[in-house]
GROMACS .gro file of C-alpha atoms in nm:
model
   53
    1MET     CA    1  -6.169   5.791   5.304
    2LYS     CA    2  -6.205   5.439   5.446
    3TRP     CA    3  -6.483   5.554   5.679
    4LEU     CA    4  -6.665   5.721   5.390
    5MET     CA    5  -6.662   5.400   5.189
    6PHE     CA    6  -6.782   5.204   5.492
    7PHE     CA    7  -7.061   5.457   5.549
    8LEU     CA    8  -7.166   5.448   5.183
    9LYS     CA    9  -7.168   5.068   5.182
   10ALA     CA   10  -7.377   5.063   5.501
   11MET     CA   11  -7.619   5.318   5.352
   12ALA     CA   12  -7.652   5.118   5.030
   13ARG     CA   13  -7.713   4.801   5.231
   14ALA     CA   14  -7.978   4.973   5.444
   15LEU     CA   15  -8.143   5.119   5.134
   16SER     CA   16  -8.153   4.784   4.955
   17ALA     CA   17  -8.295   4.619   5.269
   18MET     CA   18  -8.560   4.890   5.295
   19VAL     CA   19  -8.654   4.852   4.929
   20LEU     CA   20  -8.672   4.474   4.971
   21VAL     CA   21  -8.900   4.511   5.276
   22LEU     CA   22  -9.118   4.764   5.091
   23VAL     CA   23  -9.151   4.539   4.785
   24LEU     CA   24  -9.223   4.234   5.002
   25GLY     CA   25  -9.482   4.426   5.204
   26TYR     CA   26  -9.646   4.558   4.885
   27VAL     CA   27  -9.660   4.212   4.727
   28LEU     CA   28  -9.797   4.058   5.047
   29GLY     CA   29 -10.053   4.337   5.084
   30VAL     CA   30 -10.172   4.305   4.724
   31GLY     CA   31 -10.190   3.926   4.758
   32PHE     CA   32 -10.384   3.954   5.083
   33VAL     CA   33 -10.632   4.206   4.938
   34SER     CA   34 -10.686   4.001   4.621
   35ALA     CA   35 -10.731   3.682   4.824
   36TRP     CA   36 -10.975   3.861   5.057
   37ARG     CA   37 -11.174   3.991   4.759
   38ALA     CA   38 -11.172   3.646   4.600
   39HIS     CA   39 -11.303   3.490   4.924
   40GLN     CA   40 -11.579   3.747   4.974
   41PRO     CA   41 -11.821   3.598   4.713
   42GLU     CA   42 -11.774   3.255   4.876
   43VAL     CA   43 -11.880   3.404   5.209
   44HIS     CA   44 -12.188   3.558   5.047
   45VAL     CA   45 -12.267   3.229   4.874
   46VAL     CA   46 -12.242   3.049   5.209
   47VAL     CA   47 -12.453   3.310   5.389
   48LEU     CA   48 -12.737   3.332   5.133
   49PRO     CA   49 -12.837   2.961   5.124
   50GLY     CA   50 -12.822   2.953   5.505
   51ARG     CA   51 -13.069   3.242   5.515
   52THR     CA   52 -13.302   3.094   5.252
   53ALA     CA   53 -13.292   2.751   5.422
   0.00000   0.00000   0.00000
């Protein structure tokens, strides 16, 4: 019985850690994509005047 409880606790801990990593990865991925999309127009703005000049 003691081993079962230990196993369940370990499984719960691993599951919570996995969920935490997944959520962190998702948040970081979304933030990176949104930042990349936000920076894209700036790149175009920088490239276009350089080409016209």
